[in-house]
Structure formats: C-alpha cells, structure tokens
Amino acid sequence: MKLLTTVFFLLLTQVNFAQDSAQRIDSLIRGLASEGKFNGNILVAEQGKISYLKSIGFANETTKEELDEHSVFDLASVSKQFTAMGIMILKEQDKLALEDKIAHYLPELSCYPEITVKNLLHHTSGLPDYLRKLQPIVDRTKKITNKDIIKLYSKHQFPLYFEPGTKYKYSNTGYAFLASIIEQISGSTYCEFLDKMIFKPLQMTRTFVNPSLSELEKIDNYAYGYLYDRNHKKYVLPNKIERARKMFGWVNVVGDGAIHATVLDLLKWDRALYTNTLVSQKSINEMFTPSYNNDKILKSYGYGWSIKENILAGKFVRHSGGWPGYITEIERHITTDKTIIVLQNHYDVEKSPAKAIRNIVYGKDAPKKMIELYNEGKSVTEILSLCQDPNTAYRVDGFWEDEINQFGYKLLEKEKIQEALSVFKLNVELYPESANVYDSLGECFIKLGKKYYKEGIQAYEQSLALNPNNKNAASVIAELKK
C-alpha cells in the first residue's frame, strides 16, 4: 500500500510539474506575442507526447488566416539535417563512403581535390559560402540552381579558407554540394529522393522541398513569411523590401535549405531518430558526434546538427534556421527525451524563445538578458563568466555572438566604453572569423579616442578582410587614414 501511495504521489507530482511548465511557457509566449515579438508555432514534447502546442498569429496577413498546428513553414537551415540523413542512407546502401572525395561524384569540382563528403557534413571543407561569394557575380533576377553554383565554383576556383579538415567554418555551399551528390548517386532529384526515402516512410505528409513561388498559393494552410516594413510600420512579404528581394535568386538552391514542414511532421522526424526506421543506430550516433582532427575536437557540430550539453538537459542536439520571413529551431534532448520545436513566420522579432522554453521545461527561470544582469549589479566579468558556465541556466547556446554584441552596445549607450571593450574583445576571441564582431570592436576603439585609432583601424581592416562588402569598415578606414 505504501508503494502504491508513493507511485501515485510521484505521478501526481510529475503531472503537476508538466502542467505548471505548460502554463509558464504559455505565459512567456503570450507575453512575447503581445509585444509583437512572436508569430508562429511552438511544440514541446516529452518522450514523444505533446505537453505544449500553441499557434499564435497569422499564416496570411492579407486574408487574416490564422496559424494552426498544420501550417507549413519554410525550415531554412533546419533543412540541413535531412540532407545529412540522405547522405547516411546512401552510405548504408554502400553507394558512397564519407571519406570519398567530392570530385569523384562532382568532377567539375576537381579543383578542390582534397575535400571529402565528411568535410562537407562537418563544415570543415574550407569552402567559402556561396551566399556571399557569388553575390557580386551572378544575376539574381534569374533563379540560381545547384548546378549553377557548381559551374561557378569550377570556373572561379575560389580559394579555400583553410586546408580541409583542419578548421570549422559554417558553409551553405557544402550542403548544396551534398544535395547534388545525392542526385548524382541516386539518379533522382533531391526532392524525389527525400520524399521516397524519408518523408513517405515517416508519413510526413505535410513536408516537401522547394515549391515555386506560384505553387505556394496552391498549398493549403501555408505560413507566408513576413518582414517588418519600418517605413509603413507593418509586416509585408519579403519581395516588397529590396534587401530581402535580392535573396530570392537563391530560392531554387536545395540542400542547405528549401524544405518546408509543420511542427507535427517535425515531431514524427524526431521520433524516427530514436529508431532504426531510416538508418542504423550506429549511423544516428555518428550524426550526433562532433568533428575531430587528430583527436582534437574542431567544433560541436555533427552531420546537420549542433551538439550541446549542459547540466539541465544533458546531451542535446539542435539547429536553427533563418530566411527572409522565417526563424526556425528544433532541439532534441537525447538524455531526457524532450523535444522543442519553434517555427516563426515573422523575421523581425525576438530570436527563437527555445532557450527560455528549455529552462522552463527543467524548472528553471528563463535566462535573463546580459543587460538585465548588469542592471541588477553584476559586473561584466561576472556576467561573461556566468553565461559561459555550462552548469548554469544562463548558458547561451544559440545566437551567442549576437547576445554578446547587443550587450556591448548597451554598455556603449551607457558610456561604459572600457567595459564594452572587454565585451567586444571576448566576442572576437570566441568568433575570430566573424566580420561583424571586428566591426563592433573597431567602433569601440574609435570611441575611446585618438590614442586607440591604430587598434580601431586594425579591427576594421580585419572586418573588411573577412567581408570585402563591408562598406562601413572601408569608409571608416579611409576617414581615419586621412
């Protein structure tokens, strides 16, 4: 009798905790929505059972059609995990080896003789990103395809950032090439292969690849993506804004993005990764293993997944995505079997609330922003230490670079320039290949006065080296050297 009473008490406690978590998540999301910072769908599941499911906002701003759990979103870079799975399926069919050179399958890329399939999966190829490299040399009023990208890389033979396998640098190019390898080996289009080998077996009936813009209107319950038009103070389709319209030349590129799905279909995908339905457990474990070089870890990135671990969730894998009109994220907590899926179709909002939801799920407060901690009296040193400590709820796992930069600028606004400098310096240390962090560091040096102009110019020059299109850096350097 005592045993039954104890079991009943534990079950009741778990139910009450789950209900409390759902209420707290709901309060968080409704609060963000009331401030115009959330428009989308959220799904939270524990051991595959949905504990929270919410749709807030419109799928279509013109017709005022509301979102629901069946609304289809552009997944952006969350698509990469499906490309990686496609490669692992071919591997288990003995149709490729991850150590194979990509030129074996794509002879046009023989100018990159040392790059392997595994390098592409891990982002250790050194390939420059096509979204940046090809901007100045393609006509994006015409639709660019994967074949076009391969031809342009073959023609221009862009130098690698580093020797393949020695460093990590996130590259959309690599995953576009992987999609082309899938097509070359399978004899099918990328769309046909994924539909046959992944979507249909998992009954992901609302998931598909890259519909044309004209086909979007035929899709039932499609969640159109929107950007905020600051001039007219309203959300509009991306093709109404020049900076976003330029991106649509890449809309036919597949592999690095272009998959569309619902939160419910993504839960089916999540559950399948705990089984051998698609590939063996050995292959799945390999997908969730970080890249190594001579026993030294390069980056906590597997095949299409970032790999994380903290005291709350244990080991978990995640990926985020961004495309004009969309912010997406999926987290799979492998140790505890919890799932968080966030799909948003308003781009100019708060970044994904997945991190805050994660803490609530584990009974912790949503992590405060760095500036909030500062206003409560914590020093900059304490804050940066706290946020980097994996054993605290304040650990920032996504958009870390942005979080630090925002904190630095808040300090600049408060005229705390020396403190801001320490923040920007840390960002450079953590993200040495980001042009943006060097730009911010340069700006901070300049604010300290002429004594620091030399350091400021050096920071801006590094930013310009990483991003030759950084007109701000070029302008500041020219002005300071007069």
GROMACS .gro file of C-alpha atoms in nm:
model
  482
    1MET     CA    1   0.000   0.000   0.000
    2LYS     CA    2   0.284   0.237   0.084
    3LEU     CA    3   0.446   0.159  -0.252
    4LEU     CA    4   0.124   0.236  -0.440
    5THR     CA    5   0.085   0.560  -0.247
    6THR     CA    6   0.442   0.663  -0.330
    7VAL     CA    7   0.398   0.582  -0.700
    8PHE     CA    8   0.071   0.776  -0.712
    9PHE     CA    9   0.237   1.074  -0.541
   10LEU     CA   10   0.525   1.073  -0.788
   11LEU     CA   11   0.290   1.054  -1.085
   12LEU     CA   12   0.080   1.337  -0.945
   13THR     CA   13   0.392   1.546  -0.890
   14GLN     CA   14   0.505   1.488  -1.250
   15VAL     CA   15   0.161   1.584  -1.384
   16ASN     CA   16   0.154   1.899  -1.174
   17PHE     CA   17   0.508   1.991  -1.287
   18ALA     CA   18   0.416   1.937  -1.654
   19GLN     CA   19   0.103   2.149  -1.614
   20ASP     CA   20   0.299   2.423  -1.440
   21SER     CA   21   0.566   2.420  -1.714
   22ALA     CA   22   0.299   2.445  -1.985
   23GLN     CA   23   0.139   2.741  -1.807
   24ARG     CA   24   0.474   2.917  -1.771
   25ILE     CA   25   0.562   2.856  -2.137
   26ASP     CA   26   0.221   2.985  -2.238
   27SER     CA   27   0.270   3.298  -2.027
   28LEU     CA   28   0.612   3.355  -2.188
   29ILE     CA   29   0.482   3.315  -2.544
   30ARG     CA   30   0.169   3.522  -2.494
   31GLY     CA   31   0.384   3.794  -2.342
   32LEU     CA   32   0.617   3.795  -2.642
   33ALA     CA   33   0.319   3.795  -2.881
   34SER     CA   34   0.157   4.091  -2.702
   35GLU     CA   35   0.481   4.286  -2.757
   36GLY     CA   36   0.489   4.192  -3.127
   37LYS     CA   37   0.785   3.960  -3.070
   38PHE     CA   38   0.631   3.627  -3.165
   39ASN     CA   39   0.419   3.499  -3.453
   40GLY     CA   40   0.437   3.126  -3.513
   41ASN     CA   41   0.401   2.772  -3.379
   42ILE     CA   42   0.556   2.601  -3.079
   43LEU     CA   43   0.558   2.234  -2.989
   44VAL     CA   44   0.710   2.082  -2.674
   45ALA     CA   45   0.707   1.706  -2.624
   46GLU     CA   46   0.833   1.466  -2.356
   47GLN     CA   47   0.905   1.111  -2.469
   48GLY     CA   48   0.707   1.188  -2.782
   49LYS     CA   49   0.393   1.303  -2.600
   50ILE     CA   50   0.298   1.665  -2.667
   51SER     CA   51   0.299   1.869  -2.346
   52TYR     CA   52   0.258   2.210  -2.510
   53LEU     CA   53   0.131   2.305  -2.854
   54LYS     CA   54   0.045   2.662  -2.945
   55SER     CA   55  -0.019   2.862  -3.262
   56ILE     CA   56  -0.021   3.240  -3.233
   57GLY     CA   57  -0.069   3.486  -3.516
   58PHE     CA   58  -0.148   3.480  -3.885
   59ALA     CA   59  -0.042   3.244  -4.162
   60ASN     CA   60  -0.156   3.507  -4.411
   61GLU     CA   61  -0.155   3.876  -4.313
   62THR     CA   62  -0.376   3.971  -4.608
   63THR     CA   63  -0.657   3.720  -4.558
   64LYS     CA   64  -0.605   3.704  -4.179
   65GLU     CA   65  -0.597   3.325  -4.193
   66GLU     CA   66  -0.471   3.212  -3.853
   67LEU     CA   67  -0.191   2.968  -3.792
   68ASP     CA   68  -0.263   2.620  -3.659
   69GLU     CA   69  -0.060   2.304  -3.597
   70HIS     CA   70  -0.097   2.205  -3.964
   71SER     CA   71   0.053   2.528  -4.101
   72VAL     CA   72   0.353   2.473  -4.329
   73PHE     CA   73   0.670   2.679  -4.270
   74ASP     CA   74   0.996   2.723  -4.460
   75LEU     CA   75   1.253   2.549  -4.236
   76ALA     CA   76   1.556   2.738  -4.374
   77SER     CA   77   1.878   2.580  -4.238
   78VAL     CA   78   1.691   2.328  -4.024
   79SER     CA   79   1.673   2.153  -4.364
   80LYS     CA   80   2.042   2.056  -4.338
   81GLN     CA   81   1.969   1.761  -4.107
   82PHE     CA   82   1.756   1.600  -4.380
   83THR     CA   83   2.036   1.641  -4.634
   84ALA     CA   84   2.274   1.475  -4.387
   85MET     CA   85   2.028   1.187  -4.339
   86GLY     CA   86   2.008   1.146  -4.717
   87ILE     CA   87   2.385   1.102  -4.728
   88MET     CA   88   2.376   0.848  -4.442
   89ILE     CA   89   2.108   0.647  -4.623
   90LEU     CA   90   2.332   0.627  -4.932
   91LYS     CA   91   2.623   0.530  -4.709
   92GLU     CA   92   2.427   0.239  -4.559
   93GLN     CA   93   2.335   0.134  -4.912
   94ASP     CA   94   2.711   0.115  -4.982
   95LYS     CA   95   2.675   0.374  -5.256
   96LEU     CA   96   2.930   0.613  -5.103
   97ALA     CA   97   3.185   0.642  -4.825
   98LEU     CA   98   3.218   0.956  -4.617
   99GLU     CA   99   3.592   0.959  -4.685
  100ASP     CA  100   3.530   0.978  -5.061
  101LYS     CA  101   3.649   1.292  -5.235
  102ILE     CA  102   3.362   1.505  -5.362
  103ALA     CA  103   3.530   1.534  -5.704
  104HIS     CA  104   3.459   1.162  -5.750
  105TYR     CA  105   3.087   1.245  -5.769
  106LEU     CA  106   3.110   1.602  -5.897
  107PRO     CA  107   3.402   1.603  -6.145
  108GLU     CA  108   3.354   1.976  -6.212
  109LEU     CA  109   3.491   2.031  -5.862
  110SER     CA  110   3.824   1.860  -5.927
  111CYS     CA  111   3.976   2.200  -5.843
  112TYR     CA  112   3.907   2.102  -5.479
  113PRO     CA  113   4.080   1.759  -5.480
  114GLU     CA  114   4.116   1.714  -5.103
  115ILE     CA  115   3.761   1.786  -4.988
  116THR     CA  116   3.568   1.481  -4.870
  117VAL     CA  117   3.198   1.416  -4.820
  118LYS     CA  118   3.264   1.414  -4.446
  119ASN     CA  119   3.423   1.760  -4.468
  120LEU     CA  120   3.101   1.893  -4.618
  121LEU     CA  121   2.889   1.734  -4.346
  122HIS     CA  122   3.105   1.877  -4.066
  123HIS     CA  123   3.158   2.223  -4.226
  124THR     CA  124   3.532   2.155  -4.227
  125SER     CA  125   3.582   2.190  -4.605
  126GLY     CA  126   3.708   2.549  -4.601
  127LEU     CA  127   3.469   2.635  -4.886
  128PRO     CA  128   3.359   2.999  -4.893
  129ASP     CA  129   2.983   3.046  -4.861
  130TYR     CA  130   2.809   3.092  -5.197
  131LEU     CA  131   2.559   3.339  -5.047
  132ARG     CA  132   2.847   3.579  -5.001
  133LYS     CA  133   3.094   3.476  -5.268
  134LEU     CA  134   2.858   3.474  -5.564
  135GLN     CA  135   2.662   3.790  -5.484
  136PRO     CA  136   2.880   4.023  -5.694
  137ILE     CA  137   2.900   3.793  -5.999
  138VAL     CA  138   2.551   3.649  -6.059
  139ASP     CA  139   2.229   3.792  -6.192
  140ARG     CA  140   1.990   3.715  -5.910
  141THR     CA  141   1.688   3.827  -6.110
  142LYS     CA  142   1.728   3.480  -6.261
  143LYS     CA  143   1.685   3.170  -6.049
  144ILE     CA  144   2.018   3.014  -5.949
  145THR     CA  145   2.035   2.635  -5.910
  146ASN     CA  146   2.282   2.393  -5.752
  147LYS     CA  147   2.423   2.321  -6.099
  148ASP     CA  148   2.489   2.693  -6.147
  149ILE     CA  149   2.678   2.709  -5.817
  150ILE     CA  150   2.894   2.411  -5.911
  151LYS     CA  151   2.975   2.567  -6.250
  152LEU     CA  152   3.070   2.899  -6.090
  153TYR     CA  153   3.294   2.736  -5.829
  154SER     CA  154   3.455   2.531  -6.104
  155LYS     CA  155   3.508   2.841  -6.317
  156HIS     CA  156   3.639   3.079  -6.048
  157GLN     CA  157   3.811   2.820  -5.825
  158PHE     CA  158   3.762   3.033  -5.515
  159PRO     CA  159   4.045   2.980  -5.263
  160LEU     CA  160   3.963   2.776  -4.953
  161TYR     CA  161   3.973   2.946  -4.615
  162PHE     CA  162   4.187   2.664  -4.478
  163GLU     CA  163   4.310   2.314  -4.554
  164PRO     CA  164   4.014   2.073  -4.546
  165GLY     CA  165   3.968   1.904  -4.210
  166THR     CA  166   4.183   2.145  -4.010
  167LYS     CA  167   3.922   2.402  -3.904
  168TYR     CA  168   3.548   2.464  -3.887
  169LYS     CA  169   3.355   2.728  -4.080
  170TYR     CA  170   2.980   2.705  -4.138
  171SER     CA  171   2.917   2.686  -4.511
  172ASN     CA  172   2.590   2.666  -4.700
  173THR     CA  173   2.795   2.575  -5.006
  174GLY     CA  174   2.890   2.238  -4.857
  175TYR     CA  175   2.529   2.133  -4.805
  176ALA     CA  176   2.430   2.248  -5.154
  177PHE     CA  177   2.709   2.024  -5.288
  178LEU     CA  178   2.581   1.736  -5.072
  179ALA     CA  179   2.238   1.767  -5.231
  180SER     CA  180   2.399   1.745  -5.576
  181ILE     CA  181   2.593   1.434  -5.466
  182ILE     CA  182   2.264   1.276  -5.357
  183GLU     CA  183   2.120   1.348  -5.702
  184GLN     CA  184   2.428   1.220  -5.884
  185ILE     CA  185   2.433   0.888  -5.696
  186SER     CA  186   2.059   0.822  -5.673
  187GLY     CA  187   1.966   0.931  -6.023
  188SER     CA  188   1.671   1.115  -5.869
  189THR     CA  189   1.616   1.477  -5.788
  190TYR     CA  190   1.691   1.582  -5.431
  191CYS     CA  191   1.318   1.634  -5.382
  192GLU     CA  192   1.225   1.288  -5.512
  193PHE     CA  193   1.494   1.115  -5.308
  194LEU     CA  194   1.396   1.274  -4.976
  195ASP     CA  195   1.029   1.218  -5.043
  196LYS     CA  196   1.083   0.848  -5.117
  197MET     CA  197   1.345   0.772  -4.852
  198ILE     CA  198   1.242   0.997  -4.561
  199PHE     CA  199   0.911   1.182  -4.587
  200LYS     CA  200   0.689   0.898  -4.710
  201PRO     CA  201   0.831   0.629  -4.476
  202LEU     CA  202   0.775   0.861  -4.179
  203GLN     CA  203   0.431   0.970  -4.306
  204MET     CA  204   0.544   1.332  -4.309
  205THR     CA  205   0.254   1.421  -4.535
  206ARG     CA  206   0.292   1.798  -4.494
  207THR     CA  207   0.665   1.810  -4.572
  208PHE     CA  208   0.815   1.885  -4.911
  209VAL     CA  209   1.108   2.052  -5.089
  210ASN     CA  210   1.121   2.390  -5.252
  211PRO     CA  211   0.784   2.477  -5.406
  212SER     CA  212   0.798   2.755  -5.664
  213LEU     CA  213   0.651   3.088  -5.564
  214SER     CA  214   0.349   3.024  -5.786
  215GLU     CA  215   0.291   2.687  -5.618
  216LEU     CA  216   0.279   2.842  -5.272
  217GLU     CA  217  -0.070   2.974  -5.340
  218LYS     CA  218  -0.188   2.618  -5.403
  219ILE     CA  219  -0.060   2.488  -5.069
  220ASP     CA  220  -0.331   2.458  -4.810
  221ASN     CA  221  -0.252   2.646  -4.489
  222TYR     CA  222   0.086   2.781  -4.596
  223ALA     CA  223   0.253   3.013  -4.345
  224TYR     CA  224   0.379   3.305  -4.552
  225GLY     CA  225   0.695   3.468  -4.420
  226TYR     CA  226   0.693   3.841  -4.340
  227LEU     CA  227   0.941   4.118  -4.271
  228TYR     CA  228   0.867   4.439  -4.088
  229ASP     CA  229   0.849   4.746  -4.314
  230ARG     CA  230   0.971   5.027  -4.089
  231ASN     CA  231   0.859   5.296  -4.333
  232HIS     CA  232   0.497   5.181  -4.338
  233LYS     CA  233   0.508   5.026  -3.989
  234LYS     CA  234   0.358   4.694  -4.086
  235TYR     CA  235   0.460   4.341  -4.184
  236VAL     CA  236   0.495   4.279  -4.558
  237LEU     CA  237   0.605   3.997  -4.785
  238PRO     CA  238   0.985   3.991  -4.836
  239ASN     CA  239   0.953   4.073  -5.207
  240LYS     CA  240   0.832   4.419  -5.102
  241ILE     CA  241   1.166   4.501  -4.940
  242GLU     CA  242   1.479   4.545  -5.151
  243ARG     CA  243   1.730   4.386  -4.910
  244ALA     CA  244   1.521   4.070  -4.894
  245ARG     CA  245   1.417   4.062  -5.259
  246LYS     CA  246   1.781   4.006  -5.355
  247MET     CA  247   1.778   3.674  -5.168
  248PHE     CA  248   1.513   3.519  -5.390
  249GLY     CA  249   1.764   3.449  -5.665
  250TRP     CA  250   1.875   3.158  -5.442
  251VAL     CA  251   1.527   3.014  -5.388
  252ASN     CA  252   1.588   2.712  -5.615
  253VAL     CA  253   1.907   2.603  -5.436
  254VAL     CA  254   1.848   2.289  -5.227
  255GLY     CA  255   2.043   2.102  -4.961
  256ASP     CA  256   2.129   2.392  -4.732
  257GLY     CA  257   1.762   2.495  -4.703
  258ALA     CA  258   1.437   2.480  -4.902
  259ILE     CA  259   1.248   2.216  -4.701
  260HIS     CA  260   0.901   2.307  -4.574
  261ALA     CA  261   0.719   2.130  -4.289
  262THR     CA  262   0.482   2.154  -3.992
  263VAL     CA  263   0.561   2.118  -3.622
  264LEU     CA  264   0.369   1.788  -3.618
  265ASP     CA  265   0.575   1.645  -3.903
  266LEU     CA  266   0.894   1.752  -3.731
  267LEU     CA  267   0.783   1.559  -3.423
  268LYS     CA  268   0.747   1.248  -3.645
  269TRP     CA  269   1.104   1.313  -3.763
  270ASP     CA  270   1.221   1.347  -3.403
  271ARG     CA  271   1.066   1.014  -3.303
  272ALA     CA  272   1.216   0.834  -3.601
  273LEU     CA  273   1.565   0.934  -3.485
  274TYR     CA  274   1.516   0.714  -3.177
  275THR     CA  275   1.456   0.413  -3.404
  276ASN     CA  276   1.623   0.228  -3.692
  277THR     CA  277   1.347   0.317  -3.938
  278LEU     CA  278   1.577   0.514  -4.171
  279VAL     CA  279   1.929   0.406  -4.079
  280SER     CA  280   2.100   0.205  -3.805
  281GLN     CA  281   2.158   0.335  -3.455
  282LYS     CA  282   2.530   0.335  -3.534
  283SER     CA  283   2.473   0.584  -3.816
  284ILE     CA  284   2.249   0.802  -3.600
  285ASN     CA  285   2.512   0.810  -3.326
  286GLU     CA  286   2.768   0.913  -3.586
  287MET     CA  287   2.545   1.201  -3.697
  288PHE     CA  288   2.549   1.327  -3.337
  289THR     CA  289   2.928   1.306  -3.297
  290PRO     CA  290   3.137   1.628  -3.321
  291SER     CA  291   3.410   1.677  -3.579
  292TYR     CA  292   3.761   1.575  -3.478
  293ASN     CA  293   4.109   1.615  -3.621
  294ASN     CA  294   4.392   1.411  -3.472
  295ASP     CA  295   4.179   1.355  -3.160
  296LYS     CA  296   4.122   1.728  -3.121
  297ILE     CA  297   3.764   1.848  -3.138
  298LEU     CA  298   3.710   2.116  -3.404
  299LYS     CA  299   3.350   2.211  -3.332
  300SER     CA  300   3.047   2.068  -3.158
  301TYR     CA  301   2.878   2.007  -3.494
  302GLY     CA  302   2.787   1.664  -3.623
  303TYR     CA  303   2.607   1.597  -3.950
  304GLY     CA  304   2.340   1.864  -3.985
  305TRP     CA  305   2.316   1.915  -3.608
  306SER     CA  306   2.491   2.131  -3.348
  307ILE     CA  307   2.577   1.922  -3.043
  308LYS     CA  308   2.538   2.068  -2.695
  309GLU     CA  309   2.545   1.960  -2.333
  310ASN     CA  310   2.452   2.132  -2.010
  311ILE     CA  311   2.353   2.047  -1.654
  312LEU     CA  312   1.981   2.088  -1.728
  313ALA     CA  313   1.924   1.886  -2.045
  314GLY     CA  314   2.230   1.665  -2.057
  315LYS     CA  315   2.328   1.598  -2.418
  316PHE     CA  316   2.107   1.762  -2.677
  317VAL     CA  317   2.127   1.841  -3.047
  318ARG     CA  318   1.979   2.144  -3.214
  319HIS     CA  319   1.974   2.353  -3.528
  320SER     CA  320   1.833   2.691  -3.613
  321GLY     CA  321   1.743   2.850  -3.942
  322GLY     CA  322   1.681   3.193  -4.086
  323TRP     CA  323   1.545   3.306  -4.423
  324PRO     CA  324   1.358   3.625  -4.520
  325GLY     CA  325   1.033   3.590  -4.326
  326TYR     CA  326   1.130   3.288  -4.114
  327ILE     CA  327   1.311   3.198  -3.791
  328THR     CA  328   1.315   2.827  -3.708
  329GLU     CA  329   1.463   2.595  -3.447
  330ILE     CA  330   1.449   2.236  -3.330
  331GLU     CA  331   1.605   2.090  -3.016
  332ARG     CA  332   1.622   1.719  -2.935
  333HIS     CA  333   1.725   1.644  -2.577
  334ILE     CA  334   1.875   1.299  -2.617
  335THR     CA  335   1.948   1.236  -2.249
  336THR     CA  336   1.597   1.320  -2.128
  337ASP     CA  337   1.396   1.260  -2.449
  338LYS     CA  338   1.240   1.605  -2.468
  339THR     CA  339   1.173   1.799  -2.787
  340ILE     CA  340   1.131   2.170  -2.854
  341ILE     CA  341   1.023   2.294  -3.198
  342VAL     CA  342   0.975   2.663  -3.280
  343LEU     CA  343   0.866   2.785  -3.624
  344GLN     CA  344   0.812   3.159  -3.676
  345ASN     CA  345   0.694   3.339  -3.990
  346HIS     CA  346   0.779   3.692  -3.873
  347TYR     CA  347   1.150   3.754  -3.909
  348ASP     CA  348   1.197   4.087  -3.729
  349VAL     CA  349   1.106   3.954  -3.386
  350GLU     CA  350   1.292   3.826  -3.082
  351LYS     CA  351   1.525   3.542  -3.164
  352SER     CA  352   1.387   3.194  -3.103
  353PRO     CA  353   1.249   3.151  -2.748
  354ALA     CA  354   1.368   2.787  -2.743
  355LYS     CA  355   1.637   2.863  -2.486
  356ALA     CA  356   1.387   3.017  -2.247
  357ILE     CA  357   1.145   2.729  -2.303
  358ARG     CA  358   1.423   2.481  -2.230
  359ASN     CA  359   1.487   2.632  -1.890
  360ILE     CA  360   1.117   2.634  -1.804
  361VAL     CA  361   1.085   2.267  -1.900
  362TYR     CA  362   1.354   2.187  -1.644
  363GLY     CA  363   1.201   2.403  -1.372
  364LYS     CA  364   1.437   2.696  -1.409
  365ASP     CA  365   1.368   3.061  -1.475
  366ALA     CA  366   1.408   3.181  -1.830
  367PRO     CA  367   1.763   3.320  -1.854
  368LYS     CA  368   1.785   3.694  -1.817
  369LYS     CA  369   1.947   3.913  -2.077
  370MET     CA  370   2.301   4.023  -2.004
  371ILE     CA  371   2.198   4.385  -1.961
  372GLU     CA  372   1.937   4.279  -1.704
  373LEU     CA  373   2.206   4.103  -1.502
  374TYR     CA  374   2.422   4.415  -1.530
  375ASN     CA  375   2.139   4.638  -1.409
  376GLU     CA  376   2.097   4.407  -1.108
  377GLY     CA  377   2.452   4.486  -1.002
  378LYS     CA  378   2.659   4.205  -1.151
  379SER     CA  379   2.991   4.308  -1.304
  380VAL     CA  380   3.079   4.249  -1.668
  381THR     CA  381   3.335   3.988  -1.562
  382GLU     CA  382   3.075   3.803  -1.355
  383ILE     CA  383   2.821   3.813  -1.639
  384LEU     CA  384   3.054   3.680  -1.905
  385SER     CA  385   3.172   3.407  -1.670
  386LEU     CA  386   2.814   3.317  -1.577
  387CYS     CA  387   2.696   3.298  -1.936
  388GLN     CA  388   2.983   3.073  -2.040
  389ASP     CA  389   2.940   2.832  -1.749
  390PRO     CA  390   2.765   2.515  -1.874
  391ASN     CA  391   2.641   2.447  -1.522
  392THR     CA  392   2.411   2.750  -1.504
  393ALA     CA  393   2.071   2.827  -1.651
  394TYR     CA  394   2.219   3.140  -1.810
  395ARG     CA  395   2.424   2.946  -2.059
  396VAL     CA  396   2.360   3.090  -2.405
  397ASP     CA  397   2.354   2.810  -2.664
  398GLY     CA  398   2.219   2.992  -2.966
  399PHE     CA  399   2.286   3.337  -3.112
  400TRP     CA  400   2.570   3.376  -2.861
  401GLU     CA  401   2.757   3.616  -3.088
  402ASP     CA  402   2.451   3.842  -3.119
  403GLU     CA  403   2.386   3.830  -2.744
  404ILE     CA  404   2.738   3.950  -2.662
  405ASN     CA  405   2.730   4.220  -2.928
  406GLN     CA  406   2.398   4.356  -2.804
  407PHE     CA  407   2.534   4.370  -2.450
  408GLY     CA  408   2.841   4.558  -2.571
  409TYR     CA  409   2.629   4.821  -2.746
  410LYS     CA  410   2.408   4.863  -2.442
  411LEU     CA  411   2.722   4.942  -2.243
  412LEU     CA  412   2.829   5.192  -2.510
  413GLU     CA  413   2.492   5.364  -2.475
  414LYS     CA  414   2.561   5.397  -2.103
  415GLU     CA  415   2.907   5.546  -2.183
  416LYS     CA  416   3.073   5.242  -2.020
  417ILE     CA  417   3.327   5.222  -2.300
  418GLN     CA  418   3.604   5.031  -2.123
  419GLU     CA  419   3.356   4.768  -2.007
  420ALA     CA  420   3.211   4.748  -2.358
  421LEU     CA  421   3.565   4.698  -2.491
  422SER     CA  422   3.612   4.386  -2.275
  423VAL     CA  423   3.282   4.250  -2.408
  424PHE     CA  424   3.372   4.311  -2.774
  425LYS     CA  425   3.719   4.164  -2.720
  426LEU     CA  426   3.564   3.844  -2.586
  427ASN     CA  427   3.338   3.824  -2.891
  428VAL     CA  428   3.643   3.849  -3.119
  429GLU     CA  429   3.812   3.576  -2.917
  430LEU     CA  430   3.510   3.347  -2.948
  431TYR     CA  431   3.426   3.432  -3.310
  432PRO     CA  432   3.754   3.519  -3.487
  433GLU     CA  433   3.603   3.454  -3.830
  434SER     CA  434   3.308   3.693  -3.793
  435ALA     CA  435   3.341   4.024  -3.976
  436ASN     CA  436   3.068   4.174  -3.758
  437VAL     CA  437   3.249   4.132  -3.426
  438TYR     CA  438   3.563   4.303  -3.560
  439ASP     CA  439   3.349   4.589  -3.691
  440SER     CA  440   3.199   4.637  -3.343
  441LEU     CA  441   3.541   4.617  -3.179
  442GLY     CA  442   3.674   4.882  -3.417
  443GLU     CA  443   3.384   5.113  -3.337
  444CYS     CA  444   3.452   5.076  -2.965
  445PHE     CA  445   3.823   5.155  -3.006
  446ILE     CA  446   3.737   5.471  -3.201
  447LYS     CA  447   3.505   5.586  -2.925
  448LEU     CA  448   3.799   5.568  -2.682
  449GLY     CA  449   3.974   5.847  -2.876
  450LYS     CA  450   4.276   5.905  -3.099
  451LYS     CA  451   4.504   5.708  -2.871
  452TYR     CA  452   4.321   5.394  -2.986
  453TYR     CA  453   4.278   5.480  -3.356
  454LYS     CA  454   4.554   5.238  -3.458
  455GLU     CA  455   4.377   4.945  -3.286
  456GLY     CA  456   4.048   5.063  -3.434
  457ILE     CA  457   4.187   5.066  -3.788
  458GLN     CA  458   4.334   4.717  -3.738
  459ALA     CA  459   3.997   4.584  -3.622
  460TYR     CA  460   3.816   4.742  -3.917
  461GLU     CA  461   4.078   4.607  -4.159
  462GLN     CA  462   4.024   4.257  -4.023
  463SER     CA  463   3.649   4.301  -4.064
  464LEU     CA  464   3.700   4.413  -4.423
  465ALA     CA  465   3.929   4.116  -4.492
  466LEU     CA  466   3.657   3.880  -4.372
  467ASN     CA  467   3.383   4.066  -4.557
  468PRO     CA  468   3.505   4.273  -4.854
  469ASN     CA  469   3.150   4.410  -4.894
  470ASN     CA  470   3.162   4.584  -4.555
  471LYS     CA  471   3.127   4.940  -4.683
  472ASN     CA  472   3.113   5.081  -4.331
  473ALA     CA  473   3.457   4.941  -4.247
  474ALA     CA  474   3.605   5.070  -4.572
  475SER     CA  475   3.457   5.415  -4.514
  476VAL     CA  476   3.584   5.441  -4.154
  477ILE     CA  477   3.934   5.325  -4.250
  478ALA     CA  478   3.954   5.580  -4.531
  479GLU     CA  479   3.836   5.859  -4.300
  480LEU     CA  480   4.081   5.773  -4.020
  481LYS     CA  481   4.377   5.749  -4.257
  482LYS     CA  482   4.329   6.100  -4.394
   0.00000   0.00000   0.00000
